[in-house]
């Protein structure tokens, strides 16, 4: 058995590595060794791992060498995926990276790399289950070294620790993350269940979310969706994520859903189910006794937390869940009290089925106790996930490091265990080593006093099956056509209504006398288009007969309407006349009949104002049918008035021959008879 160095990522944020060195005892099927003075942060797992040069991502030192000997289970092979390769090419005899098939003197070279910013886009595959990686550096002036990942060849979708969510445009996809991504210096922004910014590295975010283990790696199922305005930063699984503002998109992870709370914060676990090795009691200034009891160790509960009477590594806090449950994680805070800034910064976890025989939790592929990162202050929450999960009834928290004194509040994460999977002894589930996690697993049933597990999967963009894709391909065009038709219909209706309102504002037909309007409009049309029944015709014989009878038809005019006279070629007149009234009539004049008032020979008719020489204005004459006149006779328009012997006024309309446009006022009866002849 041989050792390898694991470098963890500290809680101080992105870009800062804290060398928390853990010695991993490896089996014969695991990795062999690393040796030399040029080895950078490295994790060599049994089926996957991560390697880098010393100082990465900064420049690597001069005159160093490092060799990694890697073995995977027999019958499998290894392939490599390069995240970065940047080696000074000034002298490739002493500055290079080499890959060999096999270990020891019988090894054979696969490839040799030397050059700045070299892109290796394909996976480099070994011929067997053993491989040697050799990095040599001589004197050089530039270069960042290298950073790569490896796994067994069954994971064809292997990615590196530097791949980000924005590198994959798919809405949902699955990738394999190698072990050791805590060696990455990239920043993670966000947390679960809200999601991570698309600029976050996928595998490091998966470690933060508790989806995969840094020591083992594993498969991730990623769902992308629209970004959110604000991202929250938290500390989880030795990864500190930062806050952030709005981004175009985010990603989350699909899980089996076993991340609900187990009842400490909600009260589902009674006070009698929480016990401790000891309790701190003391008298305050007022003489009152303050008891820091185990019942205060509930996350988000106001008041004093649990604190033991002694501060040593033999103290513990115990929770009895009453039945065997699957425990997937733990969330903790310090005292949450400003006047008592106490917290636990590191702890162990023990578990038991009967409360008598206790087992310590160990990380996968290791015989060493797992020491969990605790809180870094007295108020912020810190989450740690158990990969593999624990199945047990009792769980103990054993503080190993604290600030001032031990004080803690906790909440357990997990779910119920189905009856088919219950066992008589507590156990840890080993992670799948060669088979990918199924896309969907059956969600366990929940019982009373246990909060339902949240589904970390982002449901804003559900996965699409083949049938769903076909159905969407049909429905989307149909919906687009329907929406387009509705929009066109609304636009047409709005346009028609606007035109209708415009026409009503101009003519306002509903408020007019439609008959009078039409008759007025027909005066503007040529005479042949005017209907016979809508006009009044007078012949010379009819005029005489009407004069003898004293029945003269009266034409009524509405002073608000005026129309230009139709002169040339017009032989008919409608029943309405639109003579313009005098704008300033004589105040002494008063006649109730608009047309029966006598007119003196030396003045014009008050309602037949002559048109100026510039053209027709507002007077529409009464036209008398001259159909019975002889050919060549000059037509005249007769204005009928009373037959009481007074002077009658006749207007001669303007002709087309260029004569004086002023209307002529003929003399009395004798002249009229001559005109009729």
XYZ file of C-alpha atoms in Angstrom:
677
model
C 0.000 0.000 0.000
C 1.278 3.396 -0.907
C 0.275 6.974 -0.203
C -0.786 10.018 -2.120
C -1.286 13.598 -1.111
C -4.699 15.235 -1.202
C -4.900 18.992 -1.129
C -8.203 20.426 0.112
C -9.675 23.824 -0.570
C -9.981 26.095 2.439
C -12.875 28.302 3.491
C -11.229 31.621 2.632
C -12.675 31.791 -0.880
C -11.773 31.273 -4.511
C -8.148 31.314 -5.576
C -6.751 30.451 -2.117
C -5.588 26.909 -1.298
C -5.161 25.756 2.285
C -2.842 22.757 2.486
C -4.950 20.427 4.629
C -2.991 17.270 3.872
C -4.755 13.961 4.246
C -2.887 10.686 3.845
C -4.960 8.164 1.887
C -4.234 4.507 2.316
C -4.758 2.996 -1.093
C -5.413 -0.590 -2.131
C -3.501 -2.487 -4.742
C -6.162 -1.526 -7.261
C -5.685 2.125 -6.466
C -2.992 4.507 -7.531
C 0.646 3.599 -6.838
C 2.557 6.743 -5.922
C 3.853 10.172 -6.756
C 7.441 11.196 -6.221
C 9.688 14.134 -6.935
C 9.909 17.809 -6.042
C 7.848 19.178 -8.941
C 4.465 17.712 -8.017
C 1.612 20.126 -7.621
C -1.804 19.659 -5.926
C -2.857 16.116 -6.769
C -5.599 13.603 -6.027
C -5.034 10.057 -7.286
C -8.226 8.074 -6.879
C -8.892 4.425 -7.743
C -10.945 5.240 -10.854
C -10.295 8.960 -11.463
C -8.070 11.800 -10.324
C -6.421 15.146 -11.011
C -2.769 16.092 -11.546
C -0.999 19.435 -11.851
C 2.461 20.934 -11.896
C 3.894 22.664 -8.876
C 2.726 26.261 -8.559
C -0.163 25.938 -10.994
C -1.859 28.180 -12.119
C 1.272 30.263 -11.559
C 4.657 29.574 -13.206
C 6.322 26.268 -12.374
C 9.808 26.356 -10.794
C 13.105 25.634 -12.516
C 14.938 22.332 -12.338
C 12.210 20.116 -10.862
C 10.818 16.703 -11.677
C 7.751 14.703 -10.707
C 6.442 11.240 -11.558
C 2.975 9.847 -10.988
C 2.325 6.091 -11.196
C -1.358 5.313 -11.611
C -3.194 1.994 -11.572
C -6.858 1.255 -12.096
C -8.716 -2.059 -11.655
C -7.527 -4.873 -13.938
C -9.412 -5.168 -17.188
C -9.871 -1.415 -17.490
C -7.828 1.293 -19.174
C -7.096 4.954 -18.467
C -7.650 8.082 -20.532
C -6.554 11.676 -19.885
C -8.303 14.963 -20.477
C -6.142 18.118 -20.533
C -7.442 21.310 -18.990
C -4.264 23.301 -19.712
C -0.818 22.574 -21.119
C 1.635 25.491 -21.111
C 5.313 24.451 -21.033
C 8.203 26.630 -22.137
C 9.445 25.389 -25.505
C 12.860 27.046 -25.299
C 14.487 23.692 -24.604
C 12.179 20.682 -24.972
C 14.986 18.336 -23.906
C 14.550 19.410 -20.286
C 11.054 20.979 -20.333
C 8.326 18.473 -21.195
C 5.421 16.282 -20.083
C 5.508 12.573 -20.999
C 2.904 9.804 -20.762
C 3.978 6.137 -20.608
C 2.151 2.862 -20.870
C 3.009 0.751 -17.829
C 5.092 1.329 -14.731
C 8.846 0.735 -14.225
C 11.587 -0.158 -16.674
C 9.237 -1.864 -19.148
C 7.104 1.218 -19.725
C 6.705 2.609 -23.252
C 6.082 6.176 -24.309
C 2.608 7.266 -25.436
C 3.211 10.966 -26.098
C 5.558 13.844 -25.278
C 4.328 17.458 -24.985
C 6.285 20.704 -25.053
C 5.024 24.139 -26.024
C 3.122 27.185 -24.853
C -0.675 27.084 -24.757
C -0.904 23.675 -26.415
C -4.457 22.499 -27.138
C -5.082 18.774 -26.710
C -8.720 18.345 -27.670
C -8.941 14.555 -27.694
C -8.702 12.036 -24.867
C -5.297 10.343 -24.595
C -5.822 6.633 -23.910
C -3.531 4.025 -22.397
C -3.034 0.467 -23.602
C -3.502 -1.132 -20.163
C -4.568 -0.411 -16.611
C -1.274 1.201 -15.561
C 0.308 4.436 -16.676
C 3.177 6.737 -15.723
C 3.078 10.538 -16.011
C 6.429 12.357 -15.971
C 6.937 16.130 -15.782
C 10.409 17.660 -16.169
C 11.410 21.322 -15.923
C 14.812 22.868 -16.612
C 15.663 26.516 -16.865
C 12.824 28.468 -18.484
C 11.361 31.966 -18.674
C 7.640 31.404 -19.017
C 4.927 28.756 -18.784
C 2.185 27.849 -16.296
C 2.763 24.099 -16.386
C -0.151 21.693 -16.823
C -3.477 20.644 -15.293
C -5.208 17.408 -16.318
C -7.706 14.795 -15.192
C -8.005 11.055 -15.746
C -10.577 8.288 -15.344
C -11.255 4.788 -16.564
C -12.218 4.640 -20.242
C -15.806 3.629 -19.522
C -16.472 7.290 -18.695
C -16.283 8.611 -22.245
C -17.809 11.957 -21.190
C -14.985 12.812 -18.770
C -14.441 16.545 -18.261
C -11.814 18.512 -16.334
C -12.187 20.587 -13.203
C -11.997 23.771 -15.298
C -15.018 23.113 -17.530
C -17.775 25.644 -16.845
C -21.515 25.599 -17.282
C -21.216 28.045 -20.184
C -19.084 25.517 -22.103
C -22.142 23.346 -22.760
C -25.139 24.920 -24.578
C -27.502 21.993 -23.953
C -30.518 22.556 -21.706
C -29.817 19.274 -19.917
C -26.759 17.059 -20.086
C -24.712 14.516 -18.146
C -20.919 14.509 -17.580
C -18.390 12.638 -15.492
C -16.356 14.645 -12.970
C -12.950 13.373 -11.816
C -11.809 13.216 -8.209
C -9.727 16.067 -6.812
C -11.492 19.173 -8.149
C -10.847 20.959 -4.838
C -7.427 21.608 -6.355
C -9.053 24.038 -8.790
C -8.657 27.750 -8.079
C -11.755 28.768 -10.057
C -14.623 30.610 -8.341
C -18.052 29.123 -7.678
C -20.997 31.508 -7.418
C -24.366 30.367 -6.040
C -25.715 27.504 -3.995
C -28.484 24.909 -3.924
C -31.352 24.798 -4.559
C -31.429 28.171 -6.370
C -28.535 27.311 -8.679
C -25.070 28.403 -9.819
C -23.948 31.036 -12.320
C -23.076 29.636 -15.731
C -19.496 30.895 -15.253
C -18.939 28.495 -12.322
C -16.871 25.320 -12.891
C -19.251 22.365 -13.068
C -17.349 19.808 -11.011
C -16.385 22.179 -8.225
C -19.999 23.337 -8.002
C -21.054 19.670 -7.838
C -18.748 19.166 -4.842
C -20.241 22.256 -3.197
C -23.767 20.965 -3.838
C -22.933 17.558 -2.336
C -23.630 15.735 -5.590
C -20.162 14.172 -5.906
C -17.274 13.609 -3.541
C -13.929 15.304 -4.002
C -12.189 12.042 -3.102
C -14.049 9.884 -5.622
C -15.662 12.086 -8.277
C -18.751 10.863 -10.074
C -21.453 11.520 -12.612
C -23.446 14.748 -12.617
C -26.769 15.521 -14.280
C -26.985 19.213 -15.101
C -30.061 21.295 -15.928
C -29.624 24.798 -17.358
C -32.183 27.576 -17.108
C -32.563 31.359 -17.023
C -30.442 33.294 -14.562
C -31.651 34.941 -11.355
C -31.038 38.497 -10.073
C -28.914 37.523 -7.069
C -26.735 34.536 -6.133
C -26.014 33.622 -2.529
C -22.588 32.588 -1.291
C -22.199 29.747 1.229
C -19.588 27.378 2.628
C -20.269 23.711 1.941
C -18.064 20.620 1.669
C -14.858 22.680 1.960
C -15.892 24.895 -0.978
C -16.706 28.559 -0.426
C -19.050 29.943 -3.051
C -19.323 33.682 -3.621
C -22.379 35.835 -4.127
C -23.133 37.392 -7.465
C -25.549 39.508 -9.457
C -27.741 38.800 -12.469
C -26.449 36.403 -15.128
C -27.876 35.192 -18.426
C -28.271 31.605 -17.247
C -27.628 29.251 -14.353
C -27.367 25.504 -13.775
C -28.474 23.111 -11.065
C -28.122 19.374 -10.501
C -30.654 16.573 -10.622
C -30.506 14.302 -7.580
C -32.536 11.569 -5.945
C -34.206 14.187 -3.724
C -33.000 12.836 -0.366
C -32.072 16.241 1.029
C -35.012 17.093 3.303
C -34.614 18.132 6.919
C -35.143 15.427 9.533
C -37.037 17.475 12.103
C -34.647 19.267 14.464
C -35.474 22.781 13.303
C -39.171 22.098 12.729
C -39.763 20.367 16.074
C -40.343 16.945 14.593
C -37.614 15.654 16.875
C -38.644 16.026 20.530
C -36.371 17.456 23.210
C -36.149 13.989 24.780
C -34.550 12.698 21.574
C -31.591 15.097 21.884
C -28.930 14.342 24.492
C -25.338 15.352 25.197
C -22.226 14.341 27.094
C -22.615 17.337 29.460
C -24.401 20.693 29.796
C -22.982 24.093 30.628
C -24.803 25.959 33.398
C -23.766 29.280 34.919
C -25.204 32.201 36.845
C -25.426 35.530 35.065
C -25.085 39.002 36.623
C -28.760 39.059 37.610
C -28.326 35.814 39.484
C -30.343 33.773 37.002
C -29.105 30.361 35.888
C -28.360 30.038 32.149
C -28.605 26.469 30.883
C -27.037 25.634 27.494
C -29.078 22.459 27.114
C -29.115 19.982 24.196
C -32.666 21.088 23.345
C -31.168 24.433 22.247
C -29.098 22.727 19.538
C -31.825 23.245 16.905
C -30.942 25.161 13.769
C -32.761 28.506 13.416
C -34.099 28.343 16.978
C -33.716 31.530 19.025
C -31.990 31.296 22.371
C -28.967 29.575 23.799
C -27.333 26.723 21.837
C -25.946 23.548 23.300
C -22.605 23.873 25.054
C -20.830 21.241 27.208
C -19.496 21.896 30.672
C -15.981 20.972 29.516
C -14.167 21.962 26.358
C -12.345 18.850 25.159
C -12.565 16.306 22.345
C -14.603 13.878 24.449
C -17.798 15.924 24.244
C -20.652 14.957 21.957
C -24.200 15.854 20.933
C -26.517 12.927 20.133
C -29.764 12.738 18.141
C -32.132 9.750 18.287
C -34.282 9.606 15.131
C -36.484 6.804 16.610
C -36.045 4.706 13.496
C -33.385 3.986 10.940
C -33.107 6.757 8.395
C -30.900 7.673 5.501
C -28.776 10.659 6.502
C -27.180 12.575 3.616
C -25.824 15.688 5.318
C -25.631 18.077 8.236
C -25.949 21.869 8.519
C -24.495 23.720 11.504
C -24.067 27.188 12.999
C -22.378 28.579 16.076
C -24.149 30.225 18.994
C -25.785 32.874 16.692
C -25.518 35.254 19.694
C -23.339 38.333 19.363
C -22.538 38.433 23.080
C -21.404 34.768 22.906
C -19.397 34.378 19.647
C -18.698 30.669 20.127
C -18.621 28.030 17.411
C -17.210 24.629 16.423
C -14.737 24.765 13.527
C -14.209 20.999 13.023
C -15.930 17.785 14.126
C -16.262 14.041 13.616
C -19.493 12.118 13.003
C -20.376 8.783 14.640
C -23.484 6.676 14.044
C -25.178 3.608 15.546
C -28.219 1.411 15.130
C -28.762 0.490 18.785
C -27.020 3.322 20.637
C -24.365 0.931 21.993
C -21.958 0.139 19.175
C -20.678 3.238 17.429
C -18.925 3.608 14.070
C -16.932 6.602 12.915
C -17.677 8.034 9.510
C -14.799 7.598 7.050
C -14.462 9.010 3.570
C -14.631 6.616 0.649
C -11.457 4.656 -0.084
C -9.899 5.720 3.212
C -9.313 4.206 6.654
C -8.916 7.597 8.323
C -11.704 9.350 10.207
C -13.420 12.032 8.196
C -12.879 15.440 9.814
C -15.618 17.811 8.659
C -15.096 21.495 8.119
C -17.147 23.355 10.725
C -18.138 26.985 11.028
C -15.894 29.973 10.408
C -17.986 32.350 12.556
C -20.768 32.140 15.102
C -23.730 32.924 12.808
C -23.366 31.664 9.200
C -24.514 28.186 8.218
C -22.093 25.567 6.941
C -23.242 22.370 5.183
C -21.436 19.030 4.881
C -22.763 16.102 2.868
C -22.183 12.434 3.547
C -20.960 10.708 0.378
C -21.678 7.857 0.735
C -24.769 8.476 2.914
C -25.336 6.981 6.383
C -28.173 4.651 7.345
C -28.658 4.610 11.115
C -30.998 5.558 13.968
C -28.514 7.400 16.196
C -26.015 10.057 15.163
C -23.377 11.808 17.251
C -21.391 14.974 16.597
C -17.957 15.023 18.227
C -16.268 18.499 18.179
C -12.521 18.386 17.540
C -11.814 22.113 17.179
C -13.692 25.230 18.391
C -13.492 28.958 18.930
C -13.328 30.035 22.622
C -15.681 27.233 23.676
C -17.878 24.523 22.153
C -21.327 25.785 21.052
C -23.381 24.451 18.171
C -26.824 24.297 16.530
C -27.514 21.660 13.879
C -30.003 20.233 11.413
C -29.769 16.789 9.810
C -30.544 16.218 6.118
C -31.881 13.001 4.646
C -34.998 10.944 4.112
C -36.788 7.785 5.204
C -35.437 4.360 4.334
C -37.734 2.039 2.441
C -38.491 -1.243 4.190
C -36.862 -3.249 1.417
C -33.519 -1.577 2.111
C -33.486 -1.654 5.907
C -30.704 -3.594 7.579
C -30.042 -4.733 11.093
C -26.773 -2.825 11.325
C -25.962 0.743 10.331
C -24.065 1.049 7.134
C -22.645 3.472 4.613
C -23.540 3.119 0.966
C -20.462 2.941 -1.223
C -20.622 5.172 -4.286
C -21.070 3.574 -7.708
C -17.677 2.889 -9.173
C -18.311 1.892 -12.758
C -22.023 2.371 -13.406
C -23.480 5.844 -13.961
C -26.203 7.094 -11.674
C -29.629 6.511 -13.215
C -31.334 9.557 -14.674
C -34.252 9.289 -12.275
C -34.699 7.363 -9.067
C -37.782 6.629 -7.054
C -38.354 9.264 -4.402
C -38.623 7.767 -0.910
C -41.821 8.113 1.058
C -42.025 10.709 3.792
C -43.576 10.287 7.204
C -44.901 12.610 9.844
C -42.556 15.058 11.557
C -40.141 14.969 8.617
C -39.989 17.825 6.177
C -40.331 16.808 2.544
C -37.009 16.640 0.699
C -36.521 19.496 -1.736
C -35.943 18.578 -5.348
C -32.679 20.235 -6.281
C -33.494 19.688 -9.920
C -34.371 22.961 -11.607
C -37.907 22.531 -12.896
C -37.934 25.667 -15.034
C -36.665 23.584 -17.935
C -37.886 19.965 -17.697
C -36.118 17.209 -19.577
C -37.420 16.381 -23.029
C -37.979 12.879 -24.289
C -38.137 11.869 -27.945
C -41.940 12.001 -28.014
C -41.901 15.352 -26.288
C -39.539 16.728 -28.904
C -41.763 15.497 -31.752
C -44.864 16.903 -30.093
C -43.145 20.219 -29.493
C -42.058 20.341 -33.144
C -45.739 20.147 -34.161
C -47.298 22.317 -31.485
C -44.861 25.211 -31.604
C -45.546 26.181 -35.277
C -49.297 25.782 -34.738
C -49.220 28.025 -31.673
C -47.144 30.582 -33.545
C -49.672 30.647 -36.427
C -52.621 30.971 -34.048
C -50.996 33.797 -32.142
C -50.092 35.560 -35.399
C -53.699 35.286 -36.626
C -55.024 36.681 -33.352
C -52.604 39.590 -33.492
C -53.608 40.394 -37.095
C -57.304 40.208 -36.157
C -56.814 42.619 -33.264
C -54.825 45.031 -35.439
C -57.477 44.972 -38.199
C -60.290 45.537 -35.706
C -58.433 48.423 -34.153
C -57.699 49.944 -37.586
C -61.355 49.622 -38.695
C -62.562 51.185 -35.486
C -60.110 54.073 -35.852
C -61.291 54.765 -39.391
C -64.907 54.554 -38.283
C -64.295 57.097 -35.524
C -62.454 59.343 -38.005
C -65.345 59.244 -40.474
C -67.885 59.897 -37.740
C -65.859 62.875 -36.589
C -65.881 64.309 -40.130
C -69.458 63.682 -41.226
C -71.155 62.457 -38.074
C -73.743 60.585 -40.112
C -75.695 59.163 -37.173
C -76.584 62.709 -36.082
C -77.474 64.137 -39.507
C -80.661 63.992 -41.393
C -79.579 61.365 -43.894
C -82.256 62.324 -46.456
C -81.277 65.994 -46.491
C -77.631 65.086 -46.671
C -78.099 62.834 -49.681
C -80.194 65.391 -51.522
C -77.590 68.051 -50.908
C -74.850 65.745 -52.144
C -76.752 64.979 -55.361
C -76.586 68.625 -56.335
C -72.843 68.158 -56.718
C -73.350 65.317 -59.232
C -73.982 65.791 -62.980
C -77.642 66.342 -63.845
C -78.080 63.038 -65.628
C -77.183 61.130 -62.485
C -79.823 62.828 -60.348
C -83.010 60.849 -59.929
C -86.163 62.289 -61.489
C -88.285 61.822 -58.433
C -85.876 63.821 -56.279
C -85.956 66.942 -58.510
C -88.572 69.650 -59.218
C -88.951 70.647 -62.898
C -90.863 73.618 -64.192
C -91.785 74.312 -67.802
C -93.007 77.637 -69.100
C -96.602 76.346 -69.314
C -96.444 74.992 -65.803
C -95.130 78.284 -64.556
C -98.102 80.103 -66.073
C -100.523 77.583 -64.647
C -99.029 77.769 -61.194
C -99.003 81.547 -61.344
C -102.692 81.653 -62.267
C -103.632 79.369 -59.447
C -101.520 81.277 -56.947
C -99.908 78.028 -55.844
C -96.244 78.540 -56.002
C -94.039 75.829 -54.512
C -91.899 77.126 -51.724
C -88.314 76.089 -51.358
C -86.978 75.916 -47.850
C -83.328 76.519 -47.120
C -81.302 75.720 -44.095
C -78.849 78.528 -43.559
C -76.184 76.168 -42.200
C -75.700 74.405 -45.583
C -74.298 75.900 -48.763
C -73.384 74.436 -52.083
C -71.819 75.798 -55.196
C -74.226 76.305 -58.113
C -74.128 73.908 -61.000
C -74.337 76.161 -64.027
C -73.247 74.689 -67.268
C -75.476 71.911 -68.611
C -77.710 71.765 -65.505
C -81.423 71.683 -66.159
C -82.813 70.396 -62.883
C -82.818 71.480 -59.280
C -83.414 69.494 -56.155
C -86.023 70.509 -53.648
C -83.494 72.103 -51.287
C -81.821 75.423 -52.010
C -78.753 76.628 -50.212
C -78.580 80.355 -50.871
C -76.158 82.115 -48.630
C -77.938 84.595 -46.397
C -76.851 88.184 -46.213
C -74.116 88.524 -43.646
C -75.308 91.956 -42.494
C -79.027 92.357 -43.340
C -80.916 95.578 -42.962
C -82.216 95.765 -39.391
C -85.507 97.168 -40.644
C -86.140 94.209 -42.890
C -88.342 91.414 -41.528
C -90.158 88.867 -43.614
C -91.124 85.394 -42.348
C -90.996 84.001 -45.871
C -87.527 83.632 -47.262
C -88.612 83.932 -50.892
C -91.933 85.920 -50.933
C -90.502 89.321 -50.040
C -90.836 91.932 -52.873
C -87.618 93.290 -54.270
C -87.126 96.759 -55.609
C -85.778 97.011 -59.115
C -82.575 98.697 -58.104
C -81.369 96.114 -55.575
C -80.606 92.486 -55.704
C -82.636 89.839 -53.948
C -81.570 89.534 -50.339
C -80.891 85.799 -50.795
C -79.462 85.790 -54.282
C -76.165 87.496 -53.833
C -74.311 87.720 -57.135
C -71.117 85.778 -57.467
C -67.856 87.631 -57.963
C -66.015 87.408 -61.241
C -63.466 85.058 -59.696
C -65.861 82.127 -59.708
C -68.880 80.526 -58.161
C -69.379 80.989 -54.442
C -72.396 79.859 -52.456
C -75.607 80.560 -54.404
C -77.371 77.563 -55.930
C -80.017 78.822 -58.417
C -83.387 77.263 -59.042
C -83.176 75.883 -62.534
C -86.209 75.787 -64.771
C -86.500 73.099 -67.378
C -86.021 74.799 -70.715
C -86.710 71.648 -72.651
C -89.586 73.304 -74.528
C -87.527 76.329 -75.733
C -86.525 76.583 -79.293
C -83.108 75.499 -80.365
C -80.620 78.292 -79.989
C -82.667 80.226 -77.452
C -80.750 81.510 -74.464
C -81.738 79.675 -71.273
C -82.761 81.661 -68.222
C -83.478 80.757 -64.685
C -86.769 81.929 -63.252
C -87.145 82.776 -59.654
C -90.802 82.411 -58.665
C -92.294 84.957 -56.326
C -95.751 86.111 -55.322
C -98.258 86.987 -58.069
C -99.558 90.057 -56.319
C -98.288 92.398 -59.048
C -95.031 93.141 -57.399
C -91.758 92.830 -59.171
C -90.377 89.273 -59.601
C -86.724 88.564 -59.406
C -85.073 86.297 -61.989
C -81.480 85.308 -61.792
C -79.568 84.416 -64.862
C -76.899 81.888 -63.980
C -73.361 82.220 -65.032
C -72.767 80.899 -68.550
C -69.756 79.265 -69.980
C -69.270 81.911 -72.685
C -67.406 84.373 -70.525
C -70.231 86.953 -70.169
C -70.785 89.032 -67.121
C -71.377 86.565 -64.263
C -73.718 88.974 -62.472
C -77.304 87.748 -62.429
C -79.730 89.902 -64.456
C -82.911 91.218 -62.844
C -85.575 91.450 -65.594
C -88.464 93.877 -65.540
C -92.025 93.082 -64.616
C -94.659 90.862 -66.300
C -94.247 91.963 -69.940
C -90.574 91.217 -70.129
C -91.193 87.857 -68.501
C -93.658 86.890 -71.178
C -91.206 87.829 -73.873
C -88.511 85.800 -72.242
C -90.895 82.842 -72.238
C -91.494 83.234 -75.926
